[in-house]
Amino acid sequence: PRAHSGGGGADAGAKRPLEAITWNIAAVNNNPFEYWVTHSDPAYNDLMREVQNYIDDPGGDPAVHEIFTDEMFCTLLDDIRGVGFTDLGEVERLWRTEYRSRQAVSGFLKDKSLGAKRLASMPDRVTNTINTLAGGVLLRPTVINCFQGELGSVELWWSQWRSFMFTTTVEVVSERMRGKGPQVVARLLEPILHSKYPAITAEEQQISIPLQILCLAVFDAILVHMLNTIASATWQGLRTSLCKALHTHKDDLILRILDETYPQADVVFIQEAAAAFVDRIESHGQLSRRYFVLHPMKLDGTRDQNSIVLASRAYFEAETAVDVTPKVHQQLQTNEVWPSSEGDLVAVSIKGKQDGLPYLLVSFHGDTNGLGTLPAVRAVNRLAKESLQGHVLVFGLDANTYKEHSDKYQGVEHFHQCITENGLGSCWGDSPDPLSSTTCNARTYLQPQLNKAVGLSDKFSKADKNLKDWIIFFSSQISSSPGTKDNTGHREYIPDMIFPTLTFPSDHAVVAAKLTLKGRAGGGES
């Protein structure tokens, strides 16, 4: 891997177990309104209640074309042609027959099929907040990010949106874009594949990029119209205050928690890190002296969700690090489904500095339903047993495991049973409690997947409260202290508190454990 390094190493400290932490820092959630937040200002709940009421009962719900007009559609079509897309007859037909006359809220925002097809949420993910190769940040003009321009009307929004999508050029950290030079933002979008999202038809797949642009434009226009209808005087100011806490200073909060709360951690597994987050660590005085950063050779700067590992300079030898991520992929069985994406996995072989032992360090981010987690774990297991015998496995992951197991969701108990059968143990002991959650979050009505929205009165009862985050290892090699959870940034977990909060910027708890190598008193250091 790229073993990035900064200044001198940290002191080794006394003989003790290896302290590991795993944390999904959720870089992709650049929408300050996406999740319910524990907030001290009552104006926040007032605004979100008004949005919910408007969407639940919009009253004279206007047609889409009354907000995003036919004239705007024709202009958009010309813009799409201008960046190289041709044969847009089917897009034009869908506008006339499918989208134009729908009611904006009940027929578009609340349409479950649009959510299942990801026609608004996927382009939003790619274009919402773009971290550039040069280290800058570009924001799409929309309600649901930290864009600072004036959005007091649809007219003001439209000119800025077109300029962003069709004339702003950008280079991102992306293997797919390597060597292509600067691209207009619209060209960052990728086709939505029927094989991954079955709701999208084969015909829609063929035109899925122009169709994403259209649906994103309509979606953004409706949100601007809605917010200026219900709270024109207050919404932009409130959004600015949220952005400062949750986004502008998000990386600073994460780095402070890692530096001040977990200074003794020997290995830190991070998931959903922006590609630019690697640079933030390397430029951080304390953390860059304490750790070197291991990440995939192919950092994903388009989706901008990467798994990385921070390895202690006191515990590991940086120059021995070897990227074995491709070898994990090669171990995947042909009949196994792995719906994860570039950047979701990093696996590194590295030598311990104190004990001289080879280690296999793995960080992984599972797909939303957790269906790719067991195939990934089995592939790592096969690699360790067949090619990397003798390596000490330490594996931090957001497994996306749920209370109940089904053919659509990976359950906690089923996951534990399967890893146990493969000789693996975890920081959650012999019988993990499916009710002991590492997440407690609920989506609001101000985000692209309204089928997942939860109302104010239900935000606790219907929250995503699941045990998703794990540290696993071979039971024959390691014993673990009971895992701890932290949703405050101070090694404390407050049950039934919605997070993120204004001081804890992720929707996943930090999970920590002390790991002792069996047969080695005091663990891996000696």
Coordinates of C-alpha atoms in Angstrom, one line a residue:
P1 CA 0.0 0.0 0.0
R2 CA 0.9 3.6 0.2
A3 CA 2.6 3.7 3.6
H4 CA 2.6 7.5 4.1
S5 CA 4.9 8.8 6.8
G6 CA 5.6 12.0 8.6
G7 CA 8.0 12.8 11.4
G8 CA 9.7 10.6 14.0
G9 CA 8.0 7.7 15.8
A10 CA 6.2 7.6 19.2
D11 CA 7.7 5.9 22.2
A12 CA 6.9 2.2 22.5
G13 CA 5.6 2.3 26.0
A14 CA 5.5 -0.6 28.5
K15 CA 4.6 -4.1 27.7
R16 CA 0.8 -4.2 27.1
P17 CA -1.9 -5.5 24.8
L18 CA -2.3 -4.1 21.4
E19 CA -5.1 -1.5 21.4
A20 CA -7.2 -1.5 18.3
I21 CA -10.1 0.8 17.4
T22 CA -12.4 0.8 14.4
W23 CA -14.5 3.8 13.3
N24 CA -16.7 4.5 10.3
I25 CA -16.3 8.3 10.0
A26 CA -19.0 8.6 7.4
A27 CA -17.4 11.0 5.0
V28 CA -20.2 10.9 2.4
N29 CA -22.8 12.5 4.6
N30 CA -22.2 16.0 3.5
N31 CA -25.9 17.0 3.9
P32 CA -26.2 18.8 7.3
F33 CA -29.9 17.9 7.3
E34 CA -29.7 14.2 6.3
Y35 CA -29.8 12.7 9.8
W36 CA -31.6 13.8 12.9
V37 CA -29.1 15.6 15.1
T38 CA -29.2 16.1 18.9
H39 CA -29.3 19.9 18.8
S40 CA -29.6 22.5 21.6
D41 CA -31.5 25.1 19.4
P42 CA -35.3 24.5 19.3
A43 CA -35.4 26.3 15.9
Y44 CA -33.8 23.1 14.4
N45 CA -36.7 20.9 15.5
D46 CA -39.2 23.5 14.4
L47 CA -37.7 23.7 10.9
M48 CA -37.6 19.9 10.5
R49 CA -41.1 19.5 11.8
E50 CA -42.3 22.1 9.2
V51 CA -40.5 20.1 6.4
Q52 CA -42.0 16.9 7.6
N53 CA -45.5 18.4 7.7
Y54 CA -45.1 19.9 4.2
I55 CA -44.0 16.6 2.7
D56 CA -46.7 14.6 4.6
D57 CA -49.4 17.0 3.5
P58 CA -48.2 19.5 0.9
G59 CA -51.6 21.1 0.3
G60 CA -51.9 22.3 -3.3
D61 CA -49.0 20.1 -4.3
P62 CA -47.7 21.8 -7.6
A63 CA -46.8 19.8 -10.7
V64 CA -43.1 19.3 -11.4
H65 CA -43.3 21.6 -14.4
E66 CA -44.6 24.4 -12.3
I67 CA -41.3 24.4 -10.4
F68 CA -38.9 23.0 -12.9
T69 CA -40.4 24.5 -16.1
D70 CA -40.5 23.2 -19.7
E71 CA -38.1 26.1 -20.6
M72 CA -35.7 24.9 -17.9
F73 CA -35.9 21.3 -19.2
C74 CA -35.1 22.5 -22.8
T75 CA -32.1 24.4 -21.5
L76 CA -31.0 21.4 -19.5
L77 CA -31.2 19.2 -22.6
D78 CA -29.0 21.6 -24.5
D79 CA -26.5 21.6 -21.6
I80 CA -26.4 17.8 -21.5
R81 CA -25.8 17.7 -25.3
G82 CA -23.0 20.3 -24.8
V83 CA -21.0 17.9 -22.6
G84 CA -21.1 15.1 -25.1
F85 CA -24.3 13.1 -24.6
T86 CA -26.3 12.5 -27.7
D87 CA -29.5 10.5 -28.6
L88 CA -31.6 12.1 -25.9
G89 CA -34.9 11.3 -27.4
E90 CA -35.8 8.8 -24.7
V91 CA -35.0 11.3 -22.0
E92 CA -37.3 13.8 -23.7
R93 CA -40.0 11.2 -23.9
L94 CA -39.7 10.3 -20.2
W95 CA -39.9 14.0 -19.3
R96 CA -43.2 14.4 -21.2
T97 CA -44.8 11.1 -20.1
E98 CA -43.2 10.3 -16.8
Y99 CA -42.0 13.3 -14.9
R100 CA -43.4 16.6 -16.1
S101 CA -46.9 16.3 -14.8
R102 CA -46.2 14.5 -11.6
Q103 CA -47.0 16.3 -8.4
A104 CA -43.7 17.6 -7.0
V105 CA -43.9 16.1 -3.5
S106 CA -46.3 13.2 -3.7
G107 CA -45.4 12.1 -7.2
F108 CA -41.6 12.9 -7.3
L109 CA -40.0 13.3 -3.9
K110 CA -42.1 10.5 -2.4
D111 CA -41.9 8.1 -5.3
K112 CA -40.3 4.9 -3.9
S113 CA -39.3 3.7 -7.4
L114 CA -37.1 6.7 -7.9
G115 CA -35.4 5.9 -4.6
A116 CA -34.9 2.3 -5.5
K117 CA -33.4 3.3 -8.8
R118 CA -31.1 5.8 -7.1
L119 CA -31.8 8.4 -9.8
A120 CA -31.5 11.3 -7.4
S121 CA -29.5 9.8 -4.6
M122 CA -26.6 8.5 -6.7
P123 CA -25.8 11.7 -8.6
D124 CA -26.2 13.6 -5.3
R125 CA -23.6 11.4 -3.7
V126 CA -21.1 12.0 -6.5
T127 CA -21.7 15.8 -6.9
N128 CA -22.8 17.0 -3.5
T129 CA -19.4 17.8 -2.1
I130 CA -16.4 17.1 -4.3
N131 CA -12.9 16.9 -2.9
T132 CA -10.5 17.8 -5.7
L133 CA -7.1 16.4 -6.5
A134 CA -5.6 19.8 -5.7
G135 CA -7.1 19.7 -2.2
G136 CA -10.0 22.0 -2.8
V137 CA -13.7 21.4 -2.1
L138 CA -16.5 22.1 -4.6
L139 CA -20.2 22.2 -3.5
R140 CA -23.2 21.7 -5.7
P141 CA -25.8 24.5 -5.4
T142 CA -28.4 22.7 -3.3
V143 CA -30.3 22.8 -0.1
I144 CA -28.6 19.6 1.2
N145 CA -25.0 20.6 1.6
C146 CA -23.0 23.5 2.9
F147 CA -23.1 25.7 -0.3
Q148 CA -22.8 29.3 0.7
G149 CA -24.4 31.0 -2.3
E150 CA -27.8 32.6 -2.2
L151 CA -30.6 30.1 -2.7
G152 CA -33.6 32.4 -2.0
S153 CA -35.5 31.4 -5.1
V154 CA -35.5 28.8 -7.8
E155 CA -34.3 31.4 -10.3
L156 CA -31.3 32.3 -8.3
W157 CA -30.5 28.6 -7.7
W158 CA -30.9 27.5 -11.4
S159 CA -28.1 29.7 -13.0
Q160 CA -25.6 28.6 -10.3
W161 CA -26.6 24.9 -10.6
R162 CA -26.1 25.0 -14.4
S163 CA -22.7 26.7 -14.1
F164 CA -21.6 24.1 -11.5
M165 CA -22.7 21.0 -13.5
F166 CA -21.7 22.0 -17.0
T167 CA -18.9 24.6 -16.9
T168 CA -17.0 23.9 -13.7
T169 CA -14.1 21.5 -14.3
V170 CA -12.6 19.3 -11.7
E171 CA -9.9 16.6 -11.2
V172 CA -10.6 14.0 -8.5
V173 CA -8.6 11.2 -7.0
S174 CA -10.1 8.4 -9.1
E175 CA -8.6 5.5 -11.1
R176 CA -11.4 5.8 -13.7
M177 CA -10.5 9.4 -14.3
R178 CA -6.7 8.9 -14.3
G179 CA -5.0 10.6 -17.3
K180 CA -8.3 12.2 -18.5
G181 CA -7.4 15.7 -17.2
P182 CA -10.1 18.1 -15.8
Q183 CA -13.7 17.1 -16.5
V184 CA -16.9 19.0 -16.2
V185 CA -18.8 17.9 -13.1
A186 CA -21.6 16.2 -15.1
R187 CA -18.9 13.9 -16.5
L188 CA -18.1 12.5 -13.1
L189 CA -21.4 10.6 -13.1
E190 CA -21.4 6.9 -13.8
P191 CA -24.1 4.6 -15.2
I192 CA -26.5 3.0 -12.7
L193 CA -26.3 -0.7 -13.5
H194 CA -29.3 -3.0 -13.5
S195 CA -27.1 -5.7 -12.1
K196 CA -26.5 -3.7 -8.9
Y197 CA -29.9 -1.9 -8.7
P198 CA -32.5 -4.2 -10.2
A199 CA -35.2 -1.5 -10.1
I200 CA -33.5 0.3 -13.0
T201 CA -34.6 -1.1 -16.3
A202 CA -32.2 -2.0 -19.1
E203 CA -33.5 0.9 -21.2
E204 CA -33.0 3.3 -18.3
Q205 CA -29.5 2.0 -17.7
Q206 CA -28.6 3.0 -21.3
I207 CA -29.6 6.6 -20.6
S208 CA -28.9 6.6 -16.9
I209 CA -26.4 9.5 -16.8
P210 CA -28.6 12.0 -18.6
L211 CA -31.6 10.7 -16.6
Q212 CA -29.6 11.2 -13.3
I213 CA -28.9 14.8 -14.3
L214 CA -32.5 15.4 -15.0
C215 CA -33.8 13.9 -11.8
L216 CA -31.1 15.7 -9.7
A217 CA -32.1 19.0 -11.3
V218 CA -35.8 18.4 -10.5
F219 CA -35.0 17.2 -7.0
D220 CA -32.9 20.2 -6.2
A221 CA -35.4 22.6 -7.6
I222 CA -38.2 21.2 -5.5
L223 CA -36.2 21.4 -2.3
V224 CA -35.3 25.1 -3.0
H225 CA -39.0 25.8 -3.7
M226 CA -40.1 24.0 -0.6
L227 CA -37.7 25.6 1.9
N228 CA -38.4 29.1 0.6
T229 CA -42.1 28.4 0.8
I230 CA -42.1 27.3 4.5
A231 CA -39.1 29.0 6.1
S232 CA -37.7 31.6 3.7
A233 CA -36.3 33.8 6.5
T234 CA -34.6 31.2 8.7
W235 CA -33.5 28.1 6.8
Q236 CA -30.3 29.3 5.2
G237 CA -29.0 30.7 8.5
L238 CA -29.8 27.5 10.4
R239 CA -28.1 25.5 7.7
T240 CA -25.0 27.6 8.1
S241 CA -24.8 26.9 11.8
L242 CA -25.3 23.1 11.2
C243 CA -22.6 23.1 8.6
K244 CA -20.0 24.7 10.9
A245 CA -20.5 22.0 13.5
L246 CA -21.1 18.9 11.3
H247 CA -19.0 19.6 8.2
T248 CA -16.7 22.6 8.2
H249 CA -15.0 21.4 11.4
K250 CA -15.9 17.7 11.0
D251 CA -12.3 16.5 10.2
D252 CA -11.0 18.7 13.0
L253 CA -13.3 17.0 15.5
I254 CA -12.4 13.5 14.2
L255 CA -8.7 14.2 14.4
R256 CA -9.0 15.7 17.9
I257 CA -10.9 12.6 19.1
L258 CA -8.2 10.3 17.6
D259 CA -5.4 12.4 19.0
E260 CA -6.7 13.2 22.5
T261 CA -9.1 10.4 23.4
Y262 CA -7.3 7.4 21.8
P263 CA -3.6 8.4 22.0
Q264 CA -2.6 4.8 23.0
A265 CA -4.2 3.1 20.0
D266 CA -1.7 0.9 18.1
V267 CA -3.9 0.4 15.1
V268 CA -6.9 2.4 13.9
F269 CA -9.2 1.0 11.3
I270 CA -11.2 3.7 9.5
Q271 CA -14.0 3.3 7.0
E272 CA -15.7 5.8 4.7
A273 CA -12.8 8.3 4.7
A274 CA -12.6 10.9 2.0
A275 CA -9.4 10.5 -0.1
A276 CA -8.4 14.0 1.1
F277 CA -8.6 12.8 4.7
V278 CA -5.3 11.0 4.2
D279 CA -3.7 14.3 3.7
R280 CA -5.3 15.7 6.8
I281 CA -3.8 13.0 8.9
E282 CA -0.3 13.4 7.3
S283 CA -0.4 17.2 8.0
H284 CA -1.5 16.7 11.6
G285 CA 1.6 17.1 13.8
Q286 CA 0.8 14.6 16.5
L287 CA -1.0 11.9 14.4
S288 CA 1.6 12.0 11.7
R289 CA 4.3 11.4 14.2
R290 CA 2.4 8.6 15.9
Y291 CA 1.1 6.7 12.8
F292 CA 1.8 6.0 9.1
V293 CA -1.3 5.7 6.9
L294 CA -2.0 2.5 4.9
H295 CA -4.6 2.8 2.1
P296 CA -5.5 1.1 -1.1
M297 CA -3.3 1.9 -4.2
K298 CA -6.6 2.9 -5.8
L299 CA -8.1 5.6 -3.6
D300 CA -11.7 6.3 -4.6
G301 CA -12.1 10.0 -4.9
T302 CA -15.4 9.8 -6.8
R303 CA -17.6 8.0 -4.3
D304 CA -15.0 9.3 -1.7
Q305 CA -15.6 6.4 0.7
N306 CA -12.3 4.7 1.5
S307 CA -11.1 2.2 4.1
I308 CA -7.7 3.0 5.6
V309 CA -5.5 1.9 8.4
L310 CA -3.4 4.0 10.8
A311 CA -0.5 1.9 12.0
S312 CA 1.6 2.9 15.0
R313 CA 5.2 3.7 14.3
A314 CA 6.1 2.2 17.7
Y315 CA 4.4 -1.1 16.9
F316 CA 4.9 -1.7 13.2
E317 CA 7.8 -1.3 10.7
A318 CA 6.5 0.9 7.8
E319 CA 9.1 -0.3 5.3
T320 CA 7.7 -3.9 5.5
A321 CA 4.2 -2.9 4.5
V322 CA 2.9 -4.8 1.5
D323 CA -0.5 -4.2 -0.1
V324 CA -2.4 -7.6 -0.4
T325 CA -5.8 -6.1 -1.2
P326 CA -5.8 -7.5 -4.7
K327 CA -5.0 -10.9 -3.3
V328 CA -8.1 -10.7 -1.1
H329 CA -10.2 -10.0 -4.2
Q330 CA -8.6 -13.0 -5.9
Q331 CA -9.8 -15.2 -3.1
L332 CA -13.5 -14.4 -3.7
Q333 CA -15.4 -17.4 -4.8
T334 CA -17.2 -17.1 -8.2
N335 CA -20.5 -18.0 -6.5
E336 CA -20.2 -15.3 -3.8
V337 CA -21.8 -11.9 -4.1
W338 CA -19.6 -8.9 -3.1
P339 CA -21.6 -5.7 -3.8
S340 CA -18.9 -3.5 -2.4
S341 CA -17.1 -0.8 -4.3
E342 CA -13.5 0.4 -5.0
G343 CA -11.9 1.7 -1.8
D344 CA -14.1 -0.3 0.6
L345 CA -11.3 -2.8 1.5
V346 CA -7.7 -2.4 2.3
A347 CA -5.5 -5.4 3.5
V348 CA -1.8 -5.0 4.4
S349 CA 0.9 -7.5 5.4
I350 CA 3.3 -5.8 7.8
K351 CA 5.9 -6.8 10.4
G352 CA 5.6 -6.0 14.1
K353 CA 8.5 -3.9 15.3
Q354 CA 8.5 -5.2 18.9
D355 CA 7.7 -8.9 18.4
G356 CA 9.0 -9.5 14.8
L357 CA 5.7 -11.2 13.9
P358 CA 4.0 -10.7 10.6
Y359 CA 0.6 -9.1 10.9
L360 CA -2.4 -8.9 8.5
L361 CA -4.2 -5.6 9.0
V362 CA -7.6 -5.3 7.3
S363 CA -10.2 -2.5 7.2
F364 CA -13.5 -3.0 5.4
H365 CA -16.8 -1.2 4.8
G366 CA -19.7 -3.5 4.0
D367 CA -22.6 -2.7 1.7
T368 CA -25.7 -1.2 3.2
N369 CA -27.4 -4.5 3.9
G370 CA -24.3 -6.3 4.9
L371 CA -24.6 -9.0 2.2
G372 CA -21.0 -8.6 1.0
T373 CA -19.5 -8.8 4.5
L374 CA -19.3 -12.6 4.9
P375 CA -17.8 -13.1 1.4
A376 CA -15.2 -10.5 2.3
V377 CA -14.4 -12.1 5.6
R378 CA -14.2 -15.6 4.0
A379 CA -11.8 -14.2 1.3
V380 CA -9.5 -12.7 4.0
N381 CA -9.7 -16.0 5.9
R382 CA -8.7 -18.0 2.9
L383 CA -5.8 -15.6 2.1
A384 CA -4.5 -15.8 5.7
K385 CA -4.6 -19.6 5.8
E386 CA -3.4 -20.3 2.3
S387 CA -0.8 -17.6 1.5
L388 CA -0.1 -15.7 4.7
Q389 CA 0.3 -18.5 7.2
G390 CA 1.6 -17.3 10.6
H391 CA 0.3 -13.8 10.1
V392 CA -1.5 -12.3 13.1
L393 CA -4.9 -11.1 11.8
V394 CA -6.5 -7.9 13.1
F395 CA -9.6 -6.9 11.2
G396 CA -11.7 -3.8 11.8
L397 CA -14.9 -3.4 9.9
D398 CA -18.3 -1.8 9.5
A399 CA -20.0 -5.1 8.8
N400 CA -23.5 -3.5 8.5
T401 CA -25.0 -6.3 10.6
Y402 CA -28.6 -6.1 11.9
K403 CA -30.7 -7.3 14.8
E404 CA -32.6 -9.8 12.5
H405 CA -31.1 -12.0 9.8
S406 CA -32.9 -12.5 6.5
D407 CA -32.1 -13.0 2.8
K408 CA -31.9 -9.2 2.5
Y409 CA -30.0 -8.3 5.7
Q410 CA -27.0 -9.8 7.4
G411 CA -27.9 -10.5 11.0
V412 CA -25.6 -10.2 14.1
E413 CA -26.1 -13.7 15.4
H414 CA -25.8 -15.3 12.0
F415 CA -22.6 -13.3 11.3
H416 CA -21.1 -14.4 14.7
Q417 CA -22.0 -18.0 14.1
C418 CA -20.3 -17.9 10.6
I419 CA -17.1 -16.3 11.7
T420 CA -16.9 -18.7 14.7
E421 CA -17.1 -21.6 12.3
N422 CA -14.2 -20.1 10.4
G423 CA -12.1 -19.9 13.6
L424 CA -12.6 -16.2 14.2
G425 CA -13.6 -14.4 17.4
S426 CA -14.5 -10.7 18.0
C427 CA -14.4 -7.9 20.5
W428 CA -18.0 -8.7 21.3
G429 CA -17.2 -12.0 23.0
D430 CA -18.8 -15.4 22.8
S431 CA -22.4 -14.2 22.4
P432 CA -22.7 -10.7 20.9
D433 CA -25.9 -8.9 21.9
P434 CA -27.8 -7.8 18.8
L435 CA -29.5 -5.1 20.9
S436 CA -26.1 -3.5 21.8
S437 CA -26.0 -1.0 19.0
T438 CA -23.1 1.0 17.6
T439 CA -25.4 3.2 15.5
C440 CA -28.5 5.3 16.6
N441 CA -29.5 7.4 13.6
A442 CA -32.5 8.3 11.6
R443 CA -32.9 10.0 8.3
T444 CA -34.9 13.2 8.1
Y445 CA -37.2 14.3 5.3
L446 CA -34.5 16.5 3.8
Q447 CA -32.5 13.9 1.8
P448 CA -32.8 12.1 -1.5
Q449 CA -34.2 8.7 -0.2
L450 CA -37.5 9.7 1.4
N451 CA -38.5 6.0 1.6
K452 CA -35.9 6.0 4.5
A453 CA -37.2 9.1 6.2
V454 CA -38.3 9.0 9.9
G455 CA -40.6 11.6 11.5
L456 CA -39.7 13.7 14.6
S457 CA -41.8 11.7 17.0
D458 CA -40.4 8.4 15.7
K459 CA -36.7 9.3 15.5
F460 CA -35.8 7.1 18.5
S461 CA -38.3 4.2 18.1
K462 CA -37.5 3.8 14.3
A463 CA -33.8 4.7 14.4
D464 CA -31.2 2.5 12.9
K465 CA -30.0 1.0 16.1
N466 CA -27.8 -1.9 15.2
L467 CA -24.5 -3.6 16.2
K468 CA -22.6 -2.9 13.0
D469 CA -19.0 -2.3 13.9
W470 CA -16.6 -5.1 14.8
I471 CA -12.9 -6.0 15.5
I472 CA -12.3 -9.6 14.6
F473 CA -9.3 -12.0 14.7
F474 CA -8.3 -15.6 14.8
S475 CA -9.4 -17.1 18.2
S476 CA -6.3 -19.3 18.2
Q477 CA -4.0 -16.2 18.1
I478 CA -5.7 -13.5 20.1
S479 CA -7.9 -12.9 23.2
S480 CA -9.8 -9.7 23.5
S481 CA -11.0 -7.4 26.3
P482 CA -14.7 -6.6 26.1
G483 CA -15.2 -4.2 23.3
T484 CA -16.1 -0.6 24.3
K485 CA -18.3 1.9 22.5
D486 CA -18.1 5.7 22.3
N487 CA -20.6 8.1 20.8
T488 CA -19.3 11.2 22.7
G489 CA -15.6 11.4 21.8
H490 CA -14.8 10.9 25.4
R491 CA -14.8 7.0 25.7
E492 CA -18.4 7.2 26.8
Y493 CA -21.5 5.7 25.2
I494 CA -24.9 7.4 25.9
P495 CA -27.7 4.9 25.1
D496 CA -30.7 6.1 23.1
M497 CA -29.0 9.3 22.0
I498 CA -29.3 10.2 18.4
F499 CA -25.9 10.8 16.8
P500 CA -24.1 12.5 15.1
T501 CA -24.2 15.4 17.6
L502 CA -22.6 18.8 17.4
T503 CA -19.5 17.4 19.1
F504 CA -19.5 13.9 17.7
P505 CA -19.6 14.1 13.9
S506 CA -20.2 10.5 12.8
D507 CA -23.3 8.2 12.8
H508 CA -21.1 5.3 14.0
A509 CA -19.6 4.8 17.4
V510 CA -15.9 4.4 17.9
V511 CA -15.3 0.7 18.9
A512 CA -12.2 -0.1 20.9
A513 CA -10.6 -3.3 22.3
K514 CA -7.4 -4.4 23.8
L515 CA -6.0 -7.5 22.1
T516 CA -3.6 -10.0 23.8
L517 CA -1.6 -12.4 21.7
K518 CA -2.0 -15.9 23.2
G519 CA 1.2 -17.3 24.6
R520 CA 2.7 -13.8 24.8
A521 CA 2.3 -12.1 28.2
G522 CA 1.5 -8.5 27.7
G523 CA 0.4 -9.0 24.1
G524 CA 2.2 -8.2 20.9
E525 CA 4.8 -5.9 22.4
S526 CA 7.8 -7.3 24.2

